Coordinates of C-alpha atoms in Angstrom, one line a residue:
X1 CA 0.0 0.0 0.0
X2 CA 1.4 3.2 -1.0
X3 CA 2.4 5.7 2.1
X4 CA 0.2 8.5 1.3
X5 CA -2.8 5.7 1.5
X6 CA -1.6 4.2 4.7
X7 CA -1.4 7.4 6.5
X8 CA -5.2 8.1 5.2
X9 CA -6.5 5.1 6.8
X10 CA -4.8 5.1 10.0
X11 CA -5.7 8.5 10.4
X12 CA -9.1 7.9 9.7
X13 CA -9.2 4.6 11.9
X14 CA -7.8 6.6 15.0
X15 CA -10.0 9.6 14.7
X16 CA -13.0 6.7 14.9
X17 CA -11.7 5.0 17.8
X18 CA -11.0 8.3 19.1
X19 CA -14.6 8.9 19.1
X20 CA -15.9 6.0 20.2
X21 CA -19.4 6.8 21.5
X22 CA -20.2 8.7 18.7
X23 CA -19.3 5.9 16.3
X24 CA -21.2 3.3 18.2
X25 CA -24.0 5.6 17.9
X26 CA -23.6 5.9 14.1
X27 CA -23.0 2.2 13.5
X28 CA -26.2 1.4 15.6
X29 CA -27.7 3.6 13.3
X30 CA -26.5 2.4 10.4
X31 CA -27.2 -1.2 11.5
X32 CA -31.1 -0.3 12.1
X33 CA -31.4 1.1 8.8
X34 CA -29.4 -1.9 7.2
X35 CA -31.6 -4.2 8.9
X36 CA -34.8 -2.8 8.1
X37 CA -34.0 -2.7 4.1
X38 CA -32.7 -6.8 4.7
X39 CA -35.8 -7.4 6.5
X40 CA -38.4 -5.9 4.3
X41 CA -36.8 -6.3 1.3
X42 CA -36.9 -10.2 2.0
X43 CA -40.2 -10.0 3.0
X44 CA -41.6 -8.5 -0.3
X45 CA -39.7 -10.6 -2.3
X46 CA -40.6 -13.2 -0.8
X47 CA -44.7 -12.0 -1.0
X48 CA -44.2 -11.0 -4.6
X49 CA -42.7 -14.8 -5.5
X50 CA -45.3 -16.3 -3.7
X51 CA -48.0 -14.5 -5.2
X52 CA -46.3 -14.7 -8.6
X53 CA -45.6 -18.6 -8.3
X54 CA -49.6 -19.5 -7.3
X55 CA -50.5 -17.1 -10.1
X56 CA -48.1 -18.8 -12.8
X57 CA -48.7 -22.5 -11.8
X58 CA -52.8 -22.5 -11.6
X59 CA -53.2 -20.9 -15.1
X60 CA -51.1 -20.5 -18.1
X61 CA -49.1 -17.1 -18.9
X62 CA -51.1 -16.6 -22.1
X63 CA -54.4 -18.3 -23.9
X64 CA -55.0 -18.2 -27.6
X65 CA -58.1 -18.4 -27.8
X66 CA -61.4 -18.4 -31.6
X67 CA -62.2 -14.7 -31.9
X68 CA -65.4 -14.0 -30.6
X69 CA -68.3 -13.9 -33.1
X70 CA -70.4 -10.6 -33.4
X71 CA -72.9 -8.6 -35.0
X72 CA -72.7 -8.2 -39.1
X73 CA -73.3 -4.5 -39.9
X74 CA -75.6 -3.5 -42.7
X75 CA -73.6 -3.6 -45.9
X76 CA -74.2 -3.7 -50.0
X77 CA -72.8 -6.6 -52.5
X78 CA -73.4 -6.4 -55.8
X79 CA -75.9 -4.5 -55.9
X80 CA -78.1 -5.7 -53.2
X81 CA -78.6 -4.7 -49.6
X82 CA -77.9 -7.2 -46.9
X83 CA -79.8 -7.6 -43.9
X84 CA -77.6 -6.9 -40.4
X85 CA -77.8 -9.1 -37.8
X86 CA -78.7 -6.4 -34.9
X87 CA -78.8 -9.1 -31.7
X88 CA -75.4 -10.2 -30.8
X89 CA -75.0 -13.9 -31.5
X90 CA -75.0 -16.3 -28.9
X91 CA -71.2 -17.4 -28.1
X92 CA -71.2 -20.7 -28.6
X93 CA -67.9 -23.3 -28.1
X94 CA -65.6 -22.9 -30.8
X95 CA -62.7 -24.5 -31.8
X96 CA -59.8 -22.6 -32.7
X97 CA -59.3 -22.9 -36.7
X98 CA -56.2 -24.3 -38.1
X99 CA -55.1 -25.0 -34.6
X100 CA -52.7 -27.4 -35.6
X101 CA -50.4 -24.4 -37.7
X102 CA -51.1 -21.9 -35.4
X103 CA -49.6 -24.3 -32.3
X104 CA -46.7 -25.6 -34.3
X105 CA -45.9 -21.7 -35.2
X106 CA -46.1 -21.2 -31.2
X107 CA -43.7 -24.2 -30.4
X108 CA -41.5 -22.6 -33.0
X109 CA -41.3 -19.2 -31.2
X110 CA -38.0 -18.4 -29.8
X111 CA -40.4 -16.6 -26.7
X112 CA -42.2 -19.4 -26.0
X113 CA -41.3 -22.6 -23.6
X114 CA -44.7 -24.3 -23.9
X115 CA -47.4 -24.5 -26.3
X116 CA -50.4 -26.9 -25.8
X117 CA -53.9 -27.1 -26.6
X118 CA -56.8 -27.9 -24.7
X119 CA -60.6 -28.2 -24.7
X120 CA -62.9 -26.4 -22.1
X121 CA -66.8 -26.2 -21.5
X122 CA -69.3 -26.2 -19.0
X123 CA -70.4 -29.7 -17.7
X124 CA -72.8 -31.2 -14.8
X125 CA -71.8 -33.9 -12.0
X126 CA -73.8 -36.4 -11.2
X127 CA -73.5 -39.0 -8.2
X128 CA -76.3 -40.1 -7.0
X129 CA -78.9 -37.6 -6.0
X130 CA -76.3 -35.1 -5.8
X131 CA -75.6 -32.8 -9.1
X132 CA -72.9 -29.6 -9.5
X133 CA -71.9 -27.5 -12.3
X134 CA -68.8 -28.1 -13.3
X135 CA -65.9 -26.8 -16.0
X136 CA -63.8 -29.1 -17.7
X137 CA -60.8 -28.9 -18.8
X138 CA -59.5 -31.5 -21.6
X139 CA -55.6 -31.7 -21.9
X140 CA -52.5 -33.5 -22.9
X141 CA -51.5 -34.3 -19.2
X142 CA -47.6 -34.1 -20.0
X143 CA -47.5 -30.5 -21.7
X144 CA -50.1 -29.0 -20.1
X145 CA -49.2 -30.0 -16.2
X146 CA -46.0 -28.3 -16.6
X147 CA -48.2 -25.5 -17.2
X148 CA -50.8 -26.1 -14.6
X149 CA -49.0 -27.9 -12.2
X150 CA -52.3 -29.8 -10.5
X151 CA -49.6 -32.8 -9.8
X152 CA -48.7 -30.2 -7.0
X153 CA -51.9 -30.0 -5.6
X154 CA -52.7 -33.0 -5.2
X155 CA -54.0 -34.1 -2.0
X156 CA -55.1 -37.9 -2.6
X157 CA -54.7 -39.8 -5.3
X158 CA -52.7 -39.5 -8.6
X159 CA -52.4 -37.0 -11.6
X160 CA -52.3 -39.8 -13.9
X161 CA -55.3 -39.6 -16.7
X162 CA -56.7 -42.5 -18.9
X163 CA -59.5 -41.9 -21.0
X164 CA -61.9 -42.6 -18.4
X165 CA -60.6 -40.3 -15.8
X166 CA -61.1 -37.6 -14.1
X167 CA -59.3 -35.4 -11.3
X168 CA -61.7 -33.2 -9.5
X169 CA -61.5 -29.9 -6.9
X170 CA -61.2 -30.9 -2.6
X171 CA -65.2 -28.9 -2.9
X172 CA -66.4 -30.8 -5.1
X173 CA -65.7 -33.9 -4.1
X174 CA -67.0 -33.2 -0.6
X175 CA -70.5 -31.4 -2.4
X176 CA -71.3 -35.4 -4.4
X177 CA -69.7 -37.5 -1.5
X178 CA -67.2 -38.8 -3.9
X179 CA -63.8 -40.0 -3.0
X180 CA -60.6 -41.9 -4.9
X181 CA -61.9 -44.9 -7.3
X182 CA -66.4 -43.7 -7.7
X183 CA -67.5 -43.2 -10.2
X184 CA -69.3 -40.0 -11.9
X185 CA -71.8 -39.1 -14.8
X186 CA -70.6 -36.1 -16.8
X187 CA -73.2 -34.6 -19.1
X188 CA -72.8 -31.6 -21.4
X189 CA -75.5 -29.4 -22.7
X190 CA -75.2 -30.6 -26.4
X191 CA -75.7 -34.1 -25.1
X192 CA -72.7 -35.8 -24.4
X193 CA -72.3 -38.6 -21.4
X194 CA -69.6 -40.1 -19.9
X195 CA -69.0 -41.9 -17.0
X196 CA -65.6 -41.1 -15.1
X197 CA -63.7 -42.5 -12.5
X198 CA -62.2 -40.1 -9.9
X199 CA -58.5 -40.9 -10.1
X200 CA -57.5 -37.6 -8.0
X201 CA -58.8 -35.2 -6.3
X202 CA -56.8 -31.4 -5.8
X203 CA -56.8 -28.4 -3.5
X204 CA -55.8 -25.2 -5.3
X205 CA -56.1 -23.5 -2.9
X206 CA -59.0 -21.5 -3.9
X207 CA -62.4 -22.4 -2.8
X208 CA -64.1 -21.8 -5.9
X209 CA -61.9 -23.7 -8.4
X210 CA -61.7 -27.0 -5.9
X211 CA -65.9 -26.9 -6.3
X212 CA -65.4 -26.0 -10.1
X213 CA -62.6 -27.4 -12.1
X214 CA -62.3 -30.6 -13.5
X215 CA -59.8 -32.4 -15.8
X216 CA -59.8 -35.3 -18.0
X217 CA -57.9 -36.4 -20.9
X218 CA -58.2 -34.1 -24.5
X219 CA -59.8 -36.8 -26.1
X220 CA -62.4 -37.3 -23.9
X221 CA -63.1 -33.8 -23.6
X222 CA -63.5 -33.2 -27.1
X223 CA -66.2 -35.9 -27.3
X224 CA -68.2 -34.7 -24.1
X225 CA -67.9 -31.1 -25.8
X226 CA -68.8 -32.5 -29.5
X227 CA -65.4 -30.9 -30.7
X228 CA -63.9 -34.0 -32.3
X229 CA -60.5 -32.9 -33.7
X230 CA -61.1 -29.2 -32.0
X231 CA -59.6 -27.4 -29.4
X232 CA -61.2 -24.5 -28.1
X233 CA -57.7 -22.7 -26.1
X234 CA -53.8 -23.0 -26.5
X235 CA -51.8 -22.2 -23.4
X236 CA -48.5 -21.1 -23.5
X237 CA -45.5 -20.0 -20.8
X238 CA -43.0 -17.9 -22.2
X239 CA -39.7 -17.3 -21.4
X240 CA -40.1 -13.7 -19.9
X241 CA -43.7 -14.2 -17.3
X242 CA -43.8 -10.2 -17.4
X243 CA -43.1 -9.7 -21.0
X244 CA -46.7 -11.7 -21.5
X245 CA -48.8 -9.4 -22.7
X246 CA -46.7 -7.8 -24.8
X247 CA -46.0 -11.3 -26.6
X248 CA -49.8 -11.7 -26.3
X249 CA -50.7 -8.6 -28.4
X250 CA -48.0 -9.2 -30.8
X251 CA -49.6 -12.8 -31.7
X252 CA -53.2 -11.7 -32.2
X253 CA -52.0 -9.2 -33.8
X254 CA -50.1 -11.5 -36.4
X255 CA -52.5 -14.3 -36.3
X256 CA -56.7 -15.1 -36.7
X257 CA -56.7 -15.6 -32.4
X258 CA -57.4 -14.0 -29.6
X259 CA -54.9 -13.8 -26.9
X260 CA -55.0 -13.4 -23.3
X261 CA -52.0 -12.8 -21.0
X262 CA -52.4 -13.5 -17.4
X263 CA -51.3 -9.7 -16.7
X264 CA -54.1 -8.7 -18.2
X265 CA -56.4 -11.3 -16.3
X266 CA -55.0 -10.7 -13.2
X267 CA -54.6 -7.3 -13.7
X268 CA -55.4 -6.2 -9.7
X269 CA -52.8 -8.9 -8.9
X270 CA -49.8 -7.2 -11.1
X271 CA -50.7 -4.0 -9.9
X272 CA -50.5 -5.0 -6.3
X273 CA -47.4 -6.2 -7.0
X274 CA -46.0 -3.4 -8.8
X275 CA -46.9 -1.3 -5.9
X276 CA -45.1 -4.0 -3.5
X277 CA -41.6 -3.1 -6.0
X278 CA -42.5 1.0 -5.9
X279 CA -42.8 0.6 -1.8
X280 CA -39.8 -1.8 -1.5
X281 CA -37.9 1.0 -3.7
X282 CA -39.0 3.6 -1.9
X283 CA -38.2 2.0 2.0
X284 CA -34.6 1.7 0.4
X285 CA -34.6 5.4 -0.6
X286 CA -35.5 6.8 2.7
X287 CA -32.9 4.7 5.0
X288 CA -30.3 5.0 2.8
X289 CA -31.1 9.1 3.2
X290 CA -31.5 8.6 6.9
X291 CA -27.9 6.8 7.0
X292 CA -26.2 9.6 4.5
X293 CA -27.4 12.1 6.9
X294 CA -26.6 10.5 10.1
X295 CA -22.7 9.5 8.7
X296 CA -22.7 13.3 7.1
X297 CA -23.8 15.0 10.8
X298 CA -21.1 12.4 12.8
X299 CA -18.2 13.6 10.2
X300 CA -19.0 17.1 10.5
X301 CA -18.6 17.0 14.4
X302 CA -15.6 14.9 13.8
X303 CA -14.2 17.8 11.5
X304 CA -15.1 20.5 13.9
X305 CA -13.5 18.7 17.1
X306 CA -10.1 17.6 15.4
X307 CA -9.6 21.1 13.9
X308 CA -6.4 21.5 15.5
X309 CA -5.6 17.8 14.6
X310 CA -6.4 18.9 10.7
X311 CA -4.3 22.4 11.4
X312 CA -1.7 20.7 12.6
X313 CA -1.7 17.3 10.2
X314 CA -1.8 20.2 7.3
X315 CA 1.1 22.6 8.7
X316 CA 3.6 19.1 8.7
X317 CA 2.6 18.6 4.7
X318 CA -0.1 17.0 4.7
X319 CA -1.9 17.5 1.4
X320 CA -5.6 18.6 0.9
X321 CA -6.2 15.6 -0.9
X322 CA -4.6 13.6 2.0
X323 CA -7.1 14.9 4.7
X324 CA -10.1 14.2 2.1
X325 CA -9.1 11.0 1.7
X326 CA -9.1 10.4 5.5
X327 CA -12.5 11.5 6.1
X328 CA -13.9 9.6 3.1
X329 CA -12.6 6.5 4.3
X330 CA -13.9 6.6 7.5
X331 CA -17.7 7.6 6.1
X332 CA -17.0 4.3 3.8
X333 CA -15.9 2.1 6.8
X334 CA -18.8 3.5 9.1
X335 CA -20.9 2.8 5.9
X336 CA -19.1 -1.1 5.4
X337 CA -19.0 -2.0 9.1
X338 CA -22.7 -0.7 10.0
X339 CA -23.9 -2.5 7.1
X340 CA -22.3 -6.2 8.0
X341 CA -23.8 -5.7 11.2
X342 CA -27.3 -4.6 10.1
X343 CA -27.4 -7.8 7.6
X344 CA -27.1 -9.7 11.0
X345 CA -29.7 -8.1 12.4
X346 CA -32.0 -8.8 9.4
X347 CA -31.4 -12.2 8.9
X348 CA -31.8 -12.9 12.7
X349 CA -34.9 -10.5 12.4
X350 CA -36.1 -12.8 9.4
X351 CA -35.3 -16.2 10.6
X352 CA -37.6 -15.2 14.4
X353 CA -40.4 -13.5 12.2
X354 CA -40.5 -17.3 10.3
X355 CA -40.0 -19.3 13.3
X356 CA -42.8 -17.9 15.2
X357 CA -45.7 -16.0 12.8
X358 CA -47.7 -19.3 11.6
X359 CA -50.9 -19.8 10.3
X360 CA -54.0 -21.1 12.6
X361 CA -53.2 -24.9 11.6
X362 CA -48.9 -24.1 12.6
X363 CA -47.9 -24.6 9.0
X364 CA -45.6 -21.2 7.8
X365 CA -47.0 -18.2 6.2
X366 CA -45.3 -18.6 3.0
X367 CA -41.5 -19.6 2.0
X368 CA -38.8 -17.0 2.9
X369 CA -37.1 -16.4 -0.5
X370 CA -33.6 -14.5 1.1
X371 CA -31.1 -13.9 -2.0
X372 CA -27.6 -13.6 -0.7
X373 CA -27.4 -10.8 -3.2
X374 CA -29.7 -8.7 -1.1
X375 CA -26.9 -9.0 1.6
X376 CA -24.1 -8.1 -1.0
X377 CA -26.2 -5.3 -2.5
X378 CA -27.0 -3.7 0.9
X379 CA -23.5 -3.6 1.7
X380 CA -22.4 -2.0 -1.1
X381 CA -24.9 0.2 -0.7
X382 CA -24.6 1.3 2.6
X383 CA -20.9 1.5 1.7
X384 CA -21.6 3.6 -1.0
X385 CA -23.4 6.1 0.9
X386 CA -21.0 6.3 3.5
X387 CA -18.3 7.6 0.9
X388 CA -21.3 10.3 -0.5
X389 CA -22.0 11.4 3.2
X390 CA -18.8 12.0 4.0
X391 CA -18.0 14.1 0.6
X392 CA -19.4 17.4 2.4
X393 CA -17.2 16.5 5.8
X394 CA -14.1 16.2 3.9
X395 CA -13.9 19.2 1.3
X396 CA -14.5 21.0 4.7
X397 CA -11.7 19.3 6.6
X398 CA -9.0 19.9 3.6
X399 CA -10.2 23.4 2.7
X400 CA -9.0 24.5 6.3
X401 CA -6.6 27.0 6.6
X402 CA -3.7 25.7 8.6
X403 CA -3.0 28.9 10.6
X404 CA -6.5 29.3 11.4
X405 CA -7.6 25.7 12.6
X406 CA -4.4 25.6 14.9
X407 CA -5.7 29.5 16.5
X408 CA -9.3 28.2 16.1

């Protein structure tokens, strides 16, 4: 290390030790405010995953769906006026046409991870006496439960689906008194009947989809449905989940499809969490001020006490850039060493909050998600700042006149 350096830091290291209640008081702060951007900032990451993960694994990131059919206007051809059709038309189940291109031109975008279609349509359960309304949902089990990932949420049974399966919602199967292995009649409002066998049954996690959703293999969808050969959806995950409905505009916009992104069905959901990222930002923002001012107010009280010290230090030699570099490096070691400590005090902060906030039945809240980049970023950060805060401090300690600060 080059002299002029190791005279700055043992300077700066003596006038902290020097003033040693006035650096513990600093570092506490520093440590609070370090612990508090760990701790929160671990907490809404961890909420935001959470929410994002139960989002992205009960519904796919975008659905191409037929285009709706509506109302012809009044219009002439050749010469002759044709009638419009004023009441809009009925929307019935519609397969998606030319499905087969338009899914192999999804499986060959570079955006997309998974393409694959399904069937859907309202349905009624029937056990016995007891009768519920029902949606199913037709698939190819391997593609489409890496998009749905109902093997996750199941509670008894299996995922696996033969042609005369079924997997149905916790509600539902409590609303017919079904269980693993009885059997159910499905009927469609076009006629179809099947009998099923219930080979598993599912919690979501949401009420209202365990009493709705069902679902059974394409095939025997497409049958129930009368859509032999037809698929009414194609679900896709792409490679960026946020980037989803701009990939979603962009493919109805370039093919005969509507195209749903889950952003823009879950709209309340992404806004909740972009206001989790703007309040995260913003905690950050207003320690990290709270810390620059606190380092800045300790360095200026340093400057003011070791005047003489500075008049003196300057009088031997000592260079202006010398006695800034001294106080910058102690407003980057208060910055360094409050910040090691404050990462301690978050992740002991984080690790009681989990160990003790539990739901009514004792199973956690949600999974802690803690990066050790958060603990490497904060560091820096409050390292960072440090140096800033102490930028003020130290053009005032090395723009003292010698002569003045010794009579001072």
């Amino acid at each position: 290390m080059k002299p002029w350096l190791t005279f700055a830091w043992i300077a700066a290291l003596r006038f902290l030790a020097e003033g040693r209640m006035q650096s513990g008081f600093i570092l506490s702060g520093i440590a609070i405010g370090v612990g508090v951007i760990v701790f929160m900032s671990a907490m809404l990451t961890s909420v935001q995953t959470n929410f994002t993960n139960r989002v992205l694994t009960s519904q796919p990131q975008i659905q191409l769906m037929a285009p709706q059919e509506v109302a012809r206007p009044l219009r002439w051809h050749d010469g002759v006026i044709e009638a419009a059709i004023v009441q809009q038309p009925t929307q019935r189940i519609l397969s998606i046409d030319q499905w087969q291109t338009i899914l192999a031109a999804m499986r060959a975008r570079p955006d997309v991870v998974i393409a694959t279609p399904t069937v859907s349509g309202s349905a009624l359960a029937v056990r016995g006496d007891a009768s519920r309304s029902i949606g199913i949902f037709g698939m190819q089990a391997d593609d489409y439960f890496r998009i749905v990932r109902v093997p996750n949420y199941i509670v008894a049974g299996n995922s696996e689906l033969g042609s005369d399966d079924i997997l149905v919602g916790l509600e539902l199967a409590k609303d017919i008194g079904a269980t693993i292995g009885d059997k159910i009649n499905v009927t469609t409002a076009i006629g179809g009947s099947r009998t099923l066998t219930i080979k598993g049954i599912f919690d979501l996690g949401n009420k209202g989809a365990n009493a709705r959703n069902a679902y059974v293999a394409l095939r025997t969808a497409q049958s129930l449905l009368g859509l032999l050969g037809g698929v009414t959806t194609i679900d896709l995950t792409v490679t960026d989940v946020y980037a989803a409905e701009t990939i979603a505009q962009d493919i109805q916009a370039t093919l005969p499809v509507e195209a749903d992104s889950w952003i823009k069905t879950n709209a309340q959901i992404f806004t909740a969490i972009r206001a989790q990222n703007l309040s995260s930002a913003l905690i950050r923002i207003f320690v990290g001020l709270s810390v620059a001012f606190g380092i800045a107010a300790v360095l200026v009280v340093s400057v003011l006490q070791r005047s003489k010290d500075i008049g003196i230090l300057r009088a031997m030699g000592c260079a202006r850039g010398q006695i800034l570099r001294v106080f910058l490096i102690q407003g980057g070691v208060l910055g360094f060493v409050g910040s090691l400590a404050g990462a301690l005090v978050g992740a002991a902060a984080l690790m009681v909050w989990h160990r003790y906030a539990r739901q009514a039945d004792g199973s956690e809240l949600f999974p802690l998600y803690i990066q050790p980049s958060l603990f490497v970023s904060s560091a820096a950060l409050a390292t960072i700042t440090g140096v800033i805060a102490g930028i003020v401090p130290a053009l005032r300690a090395a723009s003292l006149d010698p002569v003045d600060a010794i009579h001072g």
